[in-house]
Amino acid sequence: MATETIKVNSREFVVKKYSFPTEQIPRLDYQDKKAEKLIENGQPVILTGSDLVGSAHHWDIGYLCSNLGSGQYTVYSSADGKFKYYDDKKLTQNKQFKPPTTQTDMTFQEFAAKLKRKDNKELMYLQQPLNDTVGTRIVMDFTNFNWGWANETQKKNHWGPMTSNLLLVGMEGVITPAHYDEQENLFAQIQGYKRFLLFDPSQFECMYPYPIYHPHDRQSQVDFDNPDLTKFPNFANVKGYEGIVGPRDVLYLPMYWWHQVESLHGHGETISITFWYKAAPTVKVVYPLTSGQKVAIMRNIEKMIAEALNDNESMPSFMQAMVQGRYT
Ligand SMILES: CC1(C)c2ccccc2-c2ccc(C[C@@H](CC(=O)O)C(=O)C(=O)O)cc21
Ligand SMILES: [Zn+2]
């Protein structure tokens, strides 16, 4: 795998080299009016100097071990280090689907002990909603997040309610392959460095998501390491953004933006916390539609057709019959 070296603020990072061009995601102080403007316009921005999770800046594996209590945590394992999310509620409709990762529940202490072992054959990724089973120190740190700023940002941008905070602890080298989410996301990095590759929702035609009834719904079918340009020819035209998100950085990741996330080697495990918000309720449709809104329309139509046909096998021929030779 070809690599390249990126320099950010006198630090050097060795990253995988991909086939597509990228521009830098802007990095601005979180109080900079330009940053506020970008968020307002649904554009990604890496916010520096934010104290959104200031009360968690001291979190490391040892502290979490001592203070997360003995609750069970969901740990995913992957032989190739890729953690392509799959919706287990859609497994029934896809008998032949083979989950690409395995999922084990364990205490954080067991997870930390596994991290220390040198004979790990698989990479591991702990992903857990922050809930009340955690210890009192963590609850205190959580309570002391800068909720004032978070709530103000939520209100100013007419986002819906916050739905969840996920605690993520990844080994160096874990990769979350390209996908999009249907929520606004303030992504707070606490420890380690993550490279984000982002693609505007208008790149939909280059990303070839799985069918909506597939367990990998919302994930791209394209293998970035070995893109099949026969099956996915438009991927040759894809253009992205990229940025390295380090400790104390907060990335605003707009809804419907595709993202691939790589925990970089040489800087230890990554610890992140996500703040997900439902979309703003669309009170009045404003034209022209944004590219994100067009993706939402495509998804809703795909869902309606799948429900109406009630037979996923007939979706491919139906979808093609609807447009072929007509909308050329
Ligand atoms: C891959 C993993 C661990 C996972 C497994 C099974 C179910 C859900 C998830 C899940 C959800 C969010 C992330 C964080 C981030 C990617 C990253 O930071 O790696 C991201 O995509 C986002 O913040 O939107 C990571 C995961
Ligand atoms: Zn995501």
Coordinates of N, CA, C and O and ligand atoms in Angstrom, one line a residue, residues 76 83-86 125-127 166 168 174-176 179 181 185 187 194 196 253 259 261-263 272 274 276, ligand 1:
Y76 N -15.8 -4.4 18.8 CA -15.8 -5.1 17.4 C -14.4 -5.5 17.1 O -13.4 -4.8 17.5
F83 N -13.8 -1.6 9.7 CA -15.0 -1.8 10.5 C -16.2 -1.2 9.7 O -16.6 -0.1 10.0
K84 N -16.7 -2.0 8.7 CA -17.8 -1.6 7.9 C -19.0 -1.9 8.7 O -19.4 -3.0 9.0
Y85 N -19.7 -0.8 9.1 CA -20.9 -1.0 10.0 C -22.0 -1.8 9.2 O -22.1 -1.7 8.0
Y86 N -22.7 -2.7 9.9 CA -23.8 -3.3 9.3 C -25.0 -3.3 10.2 O -24.9 -3.4 11.5
Y125 N -12.1 -2.4 18.1 CA -12.7 -1.1 18.2 C -13.8 -1.1 19.2 O -14.8 -1.8 19.0
L126 N -13.6 -0.4 20.3 CA -14.7 -0.3 21.3 C -15.6 0.8 21.0 O -15.2 1.9 20.7
Q127 N -16.9 0.6 21.0 CA -17.9 1.6 20.6 C -19.1 1.4 21.6 O -19.6 0.4 21.7
L166 N -21.4 8.7 21.6 CA -20.7 7.5 21.6 C -19.3 7.7 22.0 O -18.6 8.6 21.6
L168 N -15.7 6.1 21.7 CA -15.0 5.3 20.8 C -13.6 5.1 21.2 O -12.9 6.1 21.4
V174 N -7.2 1.2 12.9 CA -8.5 0.8 12.6 C -9.1 1.8 11.5 O -8.7 3.0 11.6
I175 N -9.9 1.3 10.6 CA -10.5 2.1 9.6 C -12.0 1.9 9.6 O -12.5 0.8 9.6
T176 N -12.7 3.0 9.6 CA -14.2 3.0 9.3 C -14.4 3.4 7.9 O -14.2 4.5 7.5
H179 N -18.9 6.0 4.4 CA -20.4 5.9 4.6 C -20.9 7.3 4.9 O -20.1 8.2 5.1
D181 N -24.0 9.4 7.4 CA -25.0 9.2 8.5 C -26.1 10.3 8.2 O -25.9 11.2 7.5
N185 N -23.2 15.9 13.2 CA -22.3 15.3 14.1 C -21.2 16.3 14.6 O -20.5 16.9 13.7
F187 N -17.8 15.9 16.3 CA -17.0 14.8 16.6 C -15.8 15.3 17.4 O -14.9 16.0 16.9
K194 N -6.9 11.0 14.1 CA -7.8 10.4 13.1 C -7.7 11.2 11.8 O -7.9 12.4 11.9
F196 N -9.6 12.0 8.6 CA -11.0 12.0 8.0 C -10.9 12.3 6.5 O -10.2 13.3 6.1
L253 N -19.1 17.5 11.3 CA -19.3 16.6 10.2 C -20.8 16.6 9.8 O -21.6 16.1 10.5
H259 N -17.9 9.9 4.8 CA -16.7 10.0 5.5 C -16.0 8.6 5.7 O -16.7 7.6 5.9
V261 N -12.8 7.1 8.0 CA -12.0 7.6 9.2 C -10.9 6.6 9.5 O -11.2 5.4 9.7
E262 N -9.7 7.0 9.6 CA -8.6 6.1 9.9 C -7.8 6.6 11.1 O -7.4 7.7 11.2
S263 N -7.7 5.6 12.1 CA -6.9 5.9 13.3 C -5.4 5.7 12.9 O -5.0 4.6 12.6
S272 N -12.4 9.0 21.2 CA -13.3 10.0 20.6 C -14.6 10.0 21.2 O -15.0 8.9 21.7
T274 N -18.7 11.2 20.1 CA -19.5 11.8 19.1 C -20.7 12.5 19.7 O -21.2 12.0 20.7
W276 N -24.3 13.4 18.3 CA -25.2 13.3 17.1 C -26.5 14.0 17.4 O -27.1 13.9 18.5
Ligands
LIG1 C1 -17.1 1.5 13.2 C2 -17.8 1.8 14.5 C3 -16.9 1.5 15.7 C4 -19.1 1.1 14.6 C5 -19.3 -0.3 14.7 C6 -20.7 -0.7 14.8 C7 -21.7 0.2 14.9 C8 -21.4 1.6 14.8 C9 -20.1 2.0 14.7 C10 -19.5 3.4 14.7 C11 -20.2 4.6 14.7 C12 -19.4 5.7 14.7 C13 -18.0 5.7 14.6 C14 -17.3 7.0 14.7 C15 -16.9 7.6 13.3 C16 -15.9 6.7 12.6 C17 -14.6 6.6 13.4 O1 -14.3 7.5 14.1 O2 -13.9 5.6 13.2 C18 -18.1 7.8 12.5 O3 -18.4 7.2 11.5 C19 -19.0 8.9 12.9 O4 -18.7 9.6 13.9 O5 -20.0 9.1 12.2 C20 -17.4 4.4 14.6 C21 -18.2 3.3 14.6

